[in-house]
Short mmCIF file of C-alpha atoms and ligand atoms in Angstrom, two decimals:
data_model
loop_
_atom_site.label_atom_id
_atom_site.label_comp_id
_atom_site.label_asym_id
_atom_site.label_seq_id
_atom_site.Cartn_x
_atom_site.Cartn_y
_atom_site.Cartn_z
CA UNK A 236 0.00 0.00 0.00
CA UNK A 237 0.76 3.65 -0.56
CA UNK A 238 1.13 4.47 3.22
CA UNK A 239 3.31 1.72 4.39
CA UNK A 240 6.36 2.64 5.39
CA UNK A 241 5.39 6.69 5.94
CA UNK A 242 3.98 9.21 8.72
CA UNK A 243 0.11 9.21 8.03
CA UNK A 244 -1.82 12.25 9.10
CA UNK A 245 -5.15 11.79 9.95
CA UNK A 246 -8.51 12.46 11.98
CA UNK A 247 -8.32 11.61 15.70
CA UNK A 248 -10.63 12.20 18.97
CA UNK A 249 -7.58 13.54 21.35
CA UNK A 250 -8.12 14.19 25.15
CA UNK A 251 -6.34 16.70 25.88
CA UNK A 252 -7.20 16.70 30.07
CA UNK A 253 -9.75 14.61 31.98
CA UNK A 254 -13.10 16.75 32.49
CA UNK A 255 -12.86 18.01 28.84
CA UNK A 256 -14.15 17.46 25.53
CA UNK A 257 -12.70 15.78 22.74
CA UNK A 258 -11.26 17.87 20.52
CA UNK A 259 -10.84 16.26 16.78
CA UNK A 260 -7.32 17.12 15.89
CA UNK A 261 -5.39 16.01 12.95
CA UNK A 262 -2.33 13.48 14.34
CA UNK A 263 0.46 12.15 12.61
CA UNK A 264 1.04 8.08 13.08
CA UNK A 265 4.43 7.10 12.83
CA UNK A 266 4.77 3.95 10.90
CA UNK A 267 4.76 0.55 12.70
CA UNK A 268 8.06 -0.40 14.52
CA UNK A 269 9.20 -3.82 14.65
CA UNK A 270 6.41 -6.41 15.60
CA UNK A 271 4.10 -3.57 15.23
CA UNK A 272 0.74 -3.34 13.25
CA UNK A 273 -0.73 -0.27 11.92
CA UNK A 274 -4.58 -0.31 11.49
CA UNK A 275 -7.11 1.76 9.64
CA UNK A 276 -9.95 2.07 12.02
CA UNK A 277 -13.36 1.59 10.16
CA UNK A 278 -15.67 1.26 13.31
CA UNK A 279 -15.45 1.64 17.53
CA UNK A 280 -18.09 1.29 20.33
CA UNK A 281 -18.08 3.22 23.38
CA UNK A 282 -17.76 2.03 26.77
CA UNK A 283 -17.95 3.26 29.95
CA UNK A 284 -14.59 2.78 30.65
CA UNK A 285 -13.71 5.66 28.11
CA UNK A 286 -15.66 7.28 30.31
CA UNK A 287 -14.10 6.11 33.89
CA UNK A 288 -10.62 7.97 31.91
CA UNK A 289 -12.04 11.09 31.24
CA UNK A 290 -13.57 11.44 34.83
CA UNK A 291 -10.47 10.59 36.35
CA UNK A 292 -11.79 7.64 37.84
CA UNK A 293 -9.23 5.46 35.69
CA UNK A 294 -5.51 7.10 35.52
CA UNK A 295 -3.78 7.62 32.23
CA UNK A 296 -1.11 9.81 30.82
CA UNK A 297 -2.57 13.25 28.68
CA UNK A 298 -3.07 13.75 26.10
CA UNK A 299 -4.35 10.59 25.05
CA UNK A 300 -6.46 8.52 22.19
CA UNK A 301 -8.91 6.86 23.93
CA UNK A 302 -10.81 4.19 22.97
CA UNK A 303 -10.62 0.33 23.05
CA UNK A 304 -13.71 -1.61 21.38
CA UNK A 305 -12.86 -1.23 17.51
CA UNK A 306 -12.51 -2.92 14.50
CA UNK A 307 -10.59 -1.85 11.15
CA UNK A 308 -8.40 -3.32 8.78
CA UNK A 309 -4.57 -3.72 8.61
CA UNK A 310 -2.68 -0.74 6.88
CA UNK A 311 0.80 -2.19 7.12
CA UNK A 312 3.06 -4.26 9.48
CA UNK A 313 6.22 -3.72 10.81
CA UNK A 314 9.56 -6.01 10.64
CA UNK A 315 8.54 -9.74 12.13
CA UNK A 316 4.70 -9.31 12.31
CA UNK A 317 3.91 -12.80 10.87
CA UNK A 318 -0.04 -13.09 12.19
CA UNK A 319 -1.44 -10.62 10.18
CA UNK A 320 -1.12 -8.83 6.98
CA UNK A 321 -2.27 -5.69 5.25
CA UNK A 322 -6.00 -5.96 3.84
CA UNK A 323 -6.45 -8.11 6.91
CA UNK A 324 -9.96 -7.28 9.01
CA UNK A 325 -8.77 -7.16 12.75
CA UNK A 326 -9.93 -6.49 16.07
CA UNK A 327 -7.56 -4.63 18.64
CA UNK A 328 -6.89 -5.73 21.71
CA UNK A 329 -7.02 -4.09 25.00
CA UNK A 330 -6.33 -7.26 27.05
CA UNK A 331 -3.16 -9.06 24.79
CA UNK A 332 -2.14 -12.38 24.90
CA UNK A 333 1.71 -12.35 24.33
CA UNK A 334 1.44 -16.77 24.71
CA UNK A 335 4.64 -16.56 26.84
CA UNK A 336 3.71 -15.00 30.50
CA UNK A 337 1.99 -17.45 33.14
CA UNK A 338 -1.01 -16.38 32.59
CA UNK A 339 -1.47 -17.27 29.00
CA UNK A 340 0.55 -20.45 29.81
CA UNK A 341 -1.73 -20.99 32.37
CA UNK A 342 -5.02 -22.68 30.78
CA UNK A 343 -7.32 -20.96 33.10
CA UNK A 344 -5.50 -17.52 33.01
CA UNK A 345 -6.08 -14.28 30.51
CA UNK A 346 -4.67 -11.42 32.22
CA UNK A 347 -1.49 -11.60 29.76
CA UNK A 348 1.34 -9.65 31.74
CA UNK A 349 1.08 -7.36 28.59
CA UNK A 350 -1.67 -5.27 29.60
CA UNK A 351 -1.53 -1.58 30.43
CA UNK A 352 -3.39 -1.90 33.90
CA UNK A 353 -1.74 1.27 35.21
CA UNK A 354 -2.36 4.16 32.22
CA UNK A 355 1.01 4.07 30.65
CA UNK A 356 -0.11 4.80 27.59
CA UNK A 357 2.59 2.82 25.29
CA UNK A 358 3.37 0.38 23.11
CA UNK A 359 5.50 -2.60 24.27
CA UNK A 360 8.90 -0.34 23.62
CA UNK A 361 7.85 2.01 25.89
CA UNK A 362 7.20 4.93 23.24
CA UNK A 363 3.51 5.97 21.30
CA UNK A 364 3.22 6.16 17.50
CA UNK A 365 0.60 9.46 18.10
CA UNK A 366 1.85 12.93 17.71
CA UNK A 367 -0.04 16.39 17.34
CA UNK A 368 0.79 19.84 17.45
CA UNK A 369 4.38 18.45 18.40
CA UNK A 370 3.72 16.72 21.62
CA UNK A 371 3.42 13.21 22.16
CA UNK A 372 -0.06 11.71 22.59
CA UNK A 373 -0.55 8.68 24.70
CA UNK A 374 -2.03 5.26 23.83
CA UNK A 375 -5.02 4.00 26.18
CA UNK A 376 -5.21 0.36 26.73
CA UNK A 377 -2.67 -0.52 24.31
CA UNK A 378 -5.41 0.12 21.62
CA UNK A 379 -6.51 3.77 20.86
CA UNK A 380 -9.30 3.29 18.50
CA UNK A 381 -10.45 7.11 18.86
CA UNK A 382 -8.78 7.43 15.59
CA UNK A 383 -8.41 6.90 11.72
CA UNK A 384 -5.09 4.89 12.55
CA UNK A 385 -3.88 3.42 15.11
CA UNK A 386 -0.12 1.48 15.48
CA UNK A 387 -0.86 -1.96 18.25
CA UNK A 388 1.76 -4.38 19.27
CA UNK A 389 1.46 -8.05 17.42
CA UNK A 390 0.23 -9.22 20.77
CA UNK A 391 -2.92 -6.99 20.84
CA UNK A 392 -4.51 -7.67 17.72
CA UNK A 393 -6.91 -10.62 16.62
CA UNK A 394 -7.24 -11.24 12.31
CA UNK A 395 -10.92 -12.22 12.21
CA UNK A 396 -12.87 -13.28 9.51
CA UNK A 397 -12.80 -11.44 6.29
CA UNK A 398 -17.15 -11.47 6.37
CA UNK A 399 -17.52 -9.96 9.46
CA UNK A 400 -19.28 -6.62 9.71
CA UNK A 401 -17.09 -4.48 11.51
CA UNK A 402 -19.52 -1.46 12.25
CA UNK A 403 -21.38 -4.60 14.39
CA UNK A 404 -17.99 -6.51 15.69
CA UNK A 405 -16.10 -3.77 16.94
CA UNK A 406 -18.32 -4.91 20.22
CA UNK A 407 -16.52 -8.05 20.48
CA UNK A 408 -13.43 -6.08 21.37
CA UNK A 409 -14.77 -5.11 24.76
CA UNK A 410 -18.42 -4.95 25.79
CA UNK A 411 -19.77 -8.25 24.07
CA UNK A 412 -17.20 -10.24 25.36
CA UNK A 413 -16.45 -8.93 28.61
CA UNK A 414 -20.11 -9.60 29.74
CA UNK A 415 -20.76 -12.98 27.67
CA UNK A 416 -17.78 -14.34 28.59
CA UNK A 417 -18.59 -13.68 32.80
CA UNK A 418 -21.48 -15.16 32.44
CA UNK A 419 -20.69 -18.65 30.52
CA UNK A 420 -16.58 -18.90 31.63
CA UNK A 421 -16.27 -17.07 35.15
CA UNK A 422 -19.82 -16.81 36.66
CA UNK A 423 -19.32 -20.89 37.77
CA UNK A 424 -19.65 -21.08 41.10
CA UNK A 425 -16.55 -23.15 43.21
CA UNK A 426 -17.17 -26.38 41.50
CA UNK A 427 -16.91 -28.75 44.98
CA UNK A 428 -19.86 -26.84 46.63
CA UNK A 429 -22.21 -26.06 43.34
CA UNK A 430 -23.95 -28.12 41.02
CA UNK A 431 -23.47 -31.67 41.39
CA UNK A 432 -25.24 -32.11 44.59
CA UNK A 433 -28.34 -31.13 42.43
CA UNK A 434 -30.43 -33.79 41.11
CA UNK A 435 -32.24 -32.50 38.42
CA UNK A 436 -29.20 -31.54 36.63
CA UNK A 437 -27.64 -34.93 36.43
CA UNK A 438 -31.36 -36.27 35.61
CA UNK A 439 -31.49 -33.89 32.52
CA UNK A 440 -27.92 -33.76 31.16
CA UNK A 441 -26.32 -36.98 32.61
CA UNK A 442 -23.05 -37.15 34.87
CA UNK A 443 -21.32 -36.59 32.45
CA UNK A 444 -22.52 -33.77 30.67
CA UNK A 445 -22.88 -32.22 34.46
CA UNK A 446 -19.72 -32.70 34.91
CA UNK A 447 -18.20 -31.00 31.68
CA UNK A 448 -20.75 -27.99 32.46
CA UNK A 449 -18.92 -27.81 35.86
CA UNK A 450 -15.55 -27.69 34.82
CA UNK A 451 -16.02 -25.49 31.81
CA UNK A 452 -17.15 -22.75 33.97
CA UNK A 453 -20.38 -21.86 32.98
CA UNK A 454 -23.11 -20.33 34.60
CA UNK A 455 -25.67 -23.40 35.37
CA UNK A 456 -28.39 -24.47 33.35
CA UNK A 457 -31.91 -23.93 35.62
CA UNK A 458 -29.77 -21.61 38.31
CA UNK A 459 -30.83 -18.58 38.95
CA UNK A 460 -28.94 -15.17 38.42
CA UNK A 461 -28.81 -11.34 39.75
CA UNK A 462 -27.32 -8.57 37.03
CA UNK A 463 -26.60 -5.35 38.27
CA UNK A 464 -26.07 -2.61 35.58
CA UNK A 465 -27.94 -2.84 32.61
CA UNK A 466 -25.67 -1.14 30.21
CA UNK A 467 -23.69 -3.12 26.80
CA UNK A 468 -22.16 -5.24 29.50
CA UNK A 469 -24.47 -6.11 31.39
CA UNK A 470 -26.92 -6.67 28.58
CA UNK A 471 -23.96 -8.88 27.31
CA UNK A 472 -23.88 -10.64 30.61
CA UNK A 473 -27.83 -11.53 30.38
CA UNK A 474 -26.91 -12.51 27.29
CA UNK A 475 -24.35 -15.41 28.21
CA UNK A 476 -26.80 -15.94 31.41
CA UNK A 477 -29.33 -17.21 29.03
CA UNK A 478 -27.33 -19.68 26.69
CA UNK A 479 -26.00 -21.13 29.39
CA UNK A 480 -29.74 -22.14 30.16
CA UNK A 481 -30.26 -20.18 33.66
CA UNK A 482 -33.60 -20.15 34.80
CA UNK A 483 -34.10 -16.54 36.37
CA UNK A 484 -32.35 -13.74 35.55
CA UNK A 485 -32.81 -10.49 37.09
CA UNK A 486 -31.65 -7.24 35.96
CA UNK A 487 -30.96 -4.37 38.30
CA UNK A 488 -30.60 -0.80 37.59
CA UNK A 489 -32.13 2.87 38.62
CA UNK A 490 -32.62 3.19 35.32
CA UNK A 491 -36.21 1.78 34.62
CA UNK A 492 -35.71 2.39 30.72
CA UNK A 493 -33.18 0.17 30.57
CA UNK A 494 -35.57 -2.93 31.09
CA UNK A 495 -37.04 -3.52 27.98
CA UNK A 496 -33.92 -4.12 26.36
CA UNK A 497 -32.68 -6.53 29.59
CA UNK A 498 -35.91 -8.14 29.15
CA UNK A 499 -35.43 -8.36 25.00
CA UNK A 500 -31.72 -10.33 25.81
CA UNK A 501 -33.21 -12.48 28.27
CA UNK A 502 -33.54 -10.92 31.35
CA UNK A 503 -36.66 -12.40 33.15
CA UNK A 504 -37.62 -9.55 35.41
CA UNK A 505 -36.23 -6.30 36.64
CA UNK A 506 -36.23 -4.17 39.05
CA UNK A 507 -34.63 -0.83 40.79
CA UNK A 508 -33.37 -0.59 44.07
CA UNK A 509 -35.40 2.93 43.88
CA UNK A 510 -38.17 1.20 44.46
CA UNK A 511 -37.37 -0.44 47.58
CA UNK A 512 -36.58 0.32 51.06
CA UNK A 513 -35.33 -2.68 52.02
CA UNK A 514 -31.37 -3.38 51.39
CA UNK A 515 -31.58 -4.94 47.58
CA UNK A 516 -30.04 -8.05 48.63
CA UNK A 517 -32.94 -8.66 51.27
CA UNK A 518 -35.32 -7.96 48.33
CA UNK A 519 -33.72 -10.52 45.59
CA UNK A 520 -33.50 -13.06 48.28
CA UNK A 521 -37.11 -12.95 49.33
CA UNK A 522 -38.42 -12.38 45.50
CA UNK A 523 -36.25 -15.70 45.18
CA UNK A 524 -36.47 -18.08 48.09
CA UNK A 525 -32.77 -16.88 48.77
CA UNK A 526 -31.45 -18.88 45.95
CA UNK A 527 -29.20 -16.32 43.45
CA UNK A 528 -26.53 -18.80 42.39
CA UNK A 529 -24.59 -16.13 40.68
CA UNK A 530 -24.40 -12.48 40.56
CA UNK A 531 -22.49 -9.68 38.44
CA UNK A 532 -21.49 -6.23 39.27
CA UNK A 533 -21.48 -4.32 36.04
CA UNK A 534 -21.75 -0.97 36.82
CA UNK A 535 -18.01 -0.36 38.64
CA UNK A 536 -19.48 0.65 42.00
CA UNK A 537 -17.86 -0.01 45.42
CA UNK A 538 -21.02 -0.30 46.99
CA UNK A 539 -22.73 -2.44 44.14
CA UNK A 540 -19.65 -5.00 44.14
CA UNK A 541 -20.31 -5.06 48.09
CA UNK A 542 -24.59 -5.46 47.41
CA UNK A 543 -23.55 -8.17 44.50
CA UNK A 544 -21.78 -10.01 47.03
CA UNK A 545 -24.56 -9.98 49.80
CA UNK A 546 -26.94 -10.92 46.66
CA UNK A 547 -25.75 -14.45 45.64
CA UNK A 548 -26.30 -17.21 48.01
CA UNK A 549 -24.12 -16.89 51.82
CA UNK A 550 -22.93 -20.42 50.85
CA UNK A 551 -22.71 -21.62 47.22
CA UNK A 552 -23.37 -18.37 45.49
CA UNK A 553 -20.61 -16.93 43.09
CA UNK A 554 -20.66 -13.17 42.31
CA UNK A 555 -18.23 -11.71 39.71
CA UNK A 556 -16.84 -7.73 39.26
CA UNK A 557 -17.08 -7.07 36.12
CA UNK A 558 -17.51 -3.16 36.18
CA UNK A 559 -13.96 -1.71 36.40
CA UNK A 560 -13.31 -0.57 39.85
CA UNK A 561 -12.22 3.17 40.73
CA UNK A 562 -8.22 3.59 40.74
CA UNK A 563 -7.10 3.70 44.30
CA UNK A 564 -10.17 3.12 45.73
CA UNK A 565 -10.88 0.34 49.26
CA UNK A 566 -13.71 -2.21 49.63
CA UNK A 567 -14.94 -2.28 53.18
CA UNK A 568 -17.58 -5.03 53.74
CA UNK A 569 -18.39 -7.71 56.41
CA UNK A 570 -15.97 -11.04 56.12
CA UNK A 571 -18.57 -12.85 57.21
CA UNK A 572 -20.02 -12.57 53.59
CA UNK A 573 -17.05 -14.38 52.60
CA UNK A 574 -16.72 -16.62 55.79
CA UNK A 575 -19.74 -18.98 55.05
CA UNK A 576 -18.45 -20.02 51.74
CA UNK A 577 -19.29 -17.83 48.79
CA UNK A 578 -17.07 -17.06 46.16
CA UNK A 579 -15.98 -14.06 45.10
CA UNK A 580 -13.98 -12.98 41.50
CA UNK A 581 -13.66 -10.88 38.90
CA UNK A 582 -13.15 -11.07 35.46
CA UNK A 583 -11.48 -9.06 32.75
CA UNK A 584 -12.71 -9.23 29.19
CA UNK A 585 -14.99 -11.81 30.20
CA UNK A 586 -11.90 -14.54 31.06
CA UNK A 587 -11.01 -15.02 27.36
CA UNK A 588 -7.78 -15.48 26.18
CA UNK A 589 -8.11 -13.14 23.55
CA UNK A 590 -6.02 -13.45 20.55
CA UNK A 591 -7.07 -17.38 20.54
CA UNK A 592 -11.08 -16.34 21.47
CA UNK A 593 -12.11 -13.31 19.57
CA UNK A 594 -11.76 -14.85 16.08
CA UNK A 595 -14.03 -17.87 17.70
CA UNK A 596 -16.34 -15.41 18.98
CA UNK A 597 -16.73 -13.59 15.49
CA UNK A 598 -16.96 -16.72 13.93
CA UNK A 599 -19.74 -17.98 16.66
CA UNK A 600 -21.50 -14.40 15.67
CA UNK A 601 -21.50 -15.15 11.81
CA UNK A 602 -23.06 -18.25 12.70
CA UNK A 603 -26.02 -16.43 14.36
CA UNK A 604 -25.62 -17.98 17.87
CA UNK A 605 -26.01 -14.55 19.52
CA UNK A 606 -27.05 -11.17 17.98
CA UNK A 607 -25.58 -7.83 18.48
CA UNK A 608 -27.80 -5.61 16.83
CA UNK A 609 -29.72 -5.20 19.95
CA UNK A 610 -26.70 -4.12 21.85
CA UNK A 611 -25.92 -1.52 19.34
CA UNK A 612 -28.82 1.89 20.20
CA UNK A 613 -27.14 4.36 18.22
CA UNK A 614 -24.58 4.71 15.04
CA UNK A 615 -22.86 7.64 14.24
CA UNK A 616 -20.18 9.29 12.36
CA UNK A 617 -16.87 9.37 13.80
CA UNK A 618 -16.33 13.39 14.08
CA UNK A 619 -19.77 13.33 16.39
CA UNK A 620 -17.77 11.13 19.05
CA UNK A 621 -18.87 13.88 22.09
CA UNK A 622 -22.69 13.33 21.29
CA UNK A 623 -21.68 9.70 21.38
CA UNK A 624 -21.05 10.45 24.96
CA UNK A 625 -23.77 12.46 25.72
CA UNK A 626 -26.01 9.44 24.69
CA UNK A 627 -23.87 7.45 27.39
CA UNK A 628 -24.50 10.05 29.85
CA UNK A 629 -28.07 10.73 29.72
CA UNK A 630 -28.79 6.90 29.86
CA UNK A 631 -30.50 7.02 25.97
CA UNK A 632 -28.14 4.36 24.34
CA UNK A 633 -26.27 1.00 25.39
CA UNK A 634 -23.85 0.81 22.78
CA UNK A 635 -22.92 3.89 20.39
CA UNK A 636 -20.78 2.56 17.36
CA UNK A 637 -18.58 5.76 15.61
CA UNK A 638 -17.91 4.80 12.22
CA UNK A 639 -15.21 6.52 9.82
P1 CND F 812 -23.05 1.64 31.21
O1 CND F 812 -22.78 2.94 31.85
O2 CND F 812 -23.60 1.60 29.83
O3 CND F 812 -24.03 0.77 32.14
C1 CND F 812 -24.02 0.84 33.54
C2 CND F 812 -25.47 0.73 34.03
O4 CND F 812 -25.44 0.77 35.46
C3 CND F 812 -26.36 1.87 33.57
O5 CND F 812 -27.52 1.34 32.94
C4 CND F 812 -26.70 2.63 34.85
O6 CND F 812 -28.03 3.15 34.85
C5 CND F 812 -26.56 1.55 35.91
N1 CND F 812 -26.25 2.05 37.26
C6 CND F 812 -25.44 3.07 37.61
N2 CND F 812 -25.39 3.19 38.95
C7 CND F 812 -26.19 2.23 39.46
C8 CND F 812 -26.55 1.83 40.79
N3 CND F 812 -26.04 2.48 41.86
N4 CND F 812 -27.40 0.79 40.94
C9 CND F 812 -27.91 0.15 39.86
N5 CND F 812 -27.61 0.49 38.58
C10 CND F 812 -26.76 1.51 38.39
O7 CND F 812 -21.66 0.83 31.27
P2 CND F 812 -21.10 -0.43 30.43
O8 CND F 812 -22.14 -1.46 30.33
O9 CND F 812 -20.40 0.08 29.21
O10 CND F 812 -19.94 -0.89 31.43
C11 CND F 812 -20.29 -1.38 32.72
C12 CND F 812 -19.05 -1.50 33.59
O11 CND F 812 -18.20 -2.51 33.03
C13 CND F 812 -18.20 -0.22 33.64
O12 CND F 812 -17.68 -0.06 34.94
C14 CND F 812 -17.09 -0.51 32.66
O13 CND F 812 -15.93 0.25 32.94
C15 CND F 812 -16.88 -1.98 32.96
C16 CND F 812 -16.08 -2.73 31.96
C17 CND F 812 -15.30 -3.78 32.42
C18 CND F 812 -14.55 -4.51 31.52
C19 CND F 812 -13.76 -5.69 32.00
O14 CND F 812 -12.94 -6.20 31.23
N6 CND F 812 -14.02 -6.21 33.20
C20 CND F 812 -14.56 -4.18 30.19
N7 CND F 812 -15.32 -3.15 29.76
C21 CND F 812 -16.10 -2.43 30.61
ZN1 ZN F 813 -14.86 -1.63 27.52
#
């Protein structure tokens, strides 16, 4: 191509400080170092955790390219790339998978040692490919997708199929896949103390079958499970709730107009904790003869992860953090939560190892075994990426996708 190999200059949505707008700047993108890939963005979602960055909530280096759900196709590749090509449709990745740390050597593990946890804001040399008005701009999540180009290490970026959509995939960089994936690989409760002891399940599957539902970590067919936060994730999580054949699921938010959609995904009733005086845990265990097997905070709430907890059952229950917790922030709750046996994780991007999963999971959505179209509220064109926000803000959308 015409560009490999040279500076491009091109649109992108920089931050300049938290608490302020984008601004839509023209940046120059330095061409991909050595096992480096340069992409041309073609579609992103937004997530709250854009958000959590320009709050403050989430620390990062200014200025900065935000955004981490997108999809585009590969512009050129620097010396040694040798799992993707130019033309290629990709996904970037904001959780890598570098297949040498413990973690990805580690068959349960995804949290490659790779990832940018702390707000760096570089690629694996240390140094961003972003410039503008002759300052540096940083990288966010090793992605950046806030932009006409980007430049991502080898390790963060997934070649997908050439038929997939990418104004509709770009989810399955982030939101999709972070909530699907807690609900049918982390949401399994501690396998000693959960399903076996329950009869019907070995009736209708078998021991066997049981068994291989067990260890693969899903949620449990017929249990019952508590959602709180009703946004892309969450929806994503009801979503992976309800393949894995759960009974009950309930959604919880103080949004009330988030419920048709919950109930559209699978959701079987809803509720806000508005409407209650009672502590919400004391109202899902009454509404379900105390027996939440699982439940999901995905809203990135202290006090939600801590009501989540209280939620799931005080013995076998499993409850997973999704939401992304404040930076520098301290849980306080009562051990005794803990003490008579539930389990308590988290998950990022949904467990997945994700240079191995995401082409899986595009393939799975080409096959039409889940549908994002009802994740995705609002389209618009890249340049309008602050009324993408105020969508976000004023509750109106799940998922706005910016296309270029
Ligand atoms: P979004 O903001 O769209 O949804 C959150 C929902 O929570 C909204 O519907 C709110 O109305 C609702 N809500 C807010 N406060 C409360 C409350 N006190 N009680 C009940 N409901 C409330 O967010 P999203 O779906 O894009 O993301 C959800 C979280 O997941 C967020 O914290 C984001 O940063 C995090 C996340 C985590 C990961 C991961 O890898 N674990 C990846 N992406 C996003
Ligand atoms: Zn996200």
């Amino acid at each position: 191509m015409g560009t490999a190999g040279k500076v491009i200059k091109c649109k992108a949505a920089v931050l300049w400080e938290p608490n302020t707008p984008f601004s839509i700047e023209e940046i120059e993108v330095a061409p991909p170092k050595a096992k480096e890939v340069r992409i041309k963005i073609l579609a992103t979602g937004i997530c709250r955790t854009d958000d959590h960055v320009i709050k403050g909530v989430m620390v990062s280096n200014f200025p900065v390219i935000m955004g981490h759900e997108g999809a585009g196709v590969v512009e050129s590749i620097g010396d040694g790339v040798t799992t993707v090509k130019p033309g290629d449709k990709v996904i970037p990745l904001f959780l890598p998978q570098c297949r040498e740390c413990n973690a990805c050597l580690n068959p349960d593990g995804n949290l490659c040692i790779k990832i940018d946890l702390t707000g760096r804001g570089v690629l694996d040399d240390g140094t961003s490919r972003f410039t503008c008005k002759g300052k540096t701009v940083y990288n966010f999540a090793g992605t950046s997708t806030f932009t006409e180009y980007t430049v991502v290490d080898e390790f963060a970026v997934a070649k997908i199929d050439d038929a997939a959509p990418l104004e509709k995939v770009c989810l399955i960089g982030c939101g999709f896949s972070t909530g699907y994936g807690a609900a049918i690989k982390t949401g399994k409760t501690n396998s000693l103390n959960s399903s076996p002891p329950c009869p019907d399940l070995v009736r209708q599957h078998g021991w066997k079958r049981t068994w291989q539902m067990i260890n693969s970590r899903e949620v449990t067919p017929g249990s019952t499970c508590a959602v709180f936060g009703l946004g892309g994730v969450g929806l994503s999580v009801i979503m992976g709730c309800k393949l894995a054949g759960a009974s009950r699921i309930i959604g919880i938010d103080l949004n009330k107009g988030k419920f048709e959609k919950a109930m559209a995904v699978g959701a079987t009733e809803c509720i806000s904790p508005k409407d209650f005086t009672k502590p919400i845990n004391e109202v899902l265990s009454e509404m379900t003869g105390n027996n939440v097997s699982f439940s999901f905070e995905v809203i990135g709430r202290l006090d939600t992860m801590v009501d989540a907890l209280a939620s799931c059952h005080m013995n076998y229950g499993t409850s997973v953090v999704v939401g992304a917790p404040p930076s520098a922030k301290m849980l306080t709750c009562n051990p005794m939560l803990l003490f008579t046996g539930r389990t308590w994780k988290g998950c990022i991007f949904g467990g997945w190892k994700s240079r191995d999963d995401v082409p899986k999971i595009v393939t799975d959505f080409l096959a039409r075994k889940f549908d994002l179209d009802q994740l995705i509220t609002h389209s618009l064109p890249f340049t309008k990426i602050q009324e993408g926000f105020e969508l976000l803000y004023s509750g109106q959308s799940i998922r706005t996708v910016l296309t270029f």
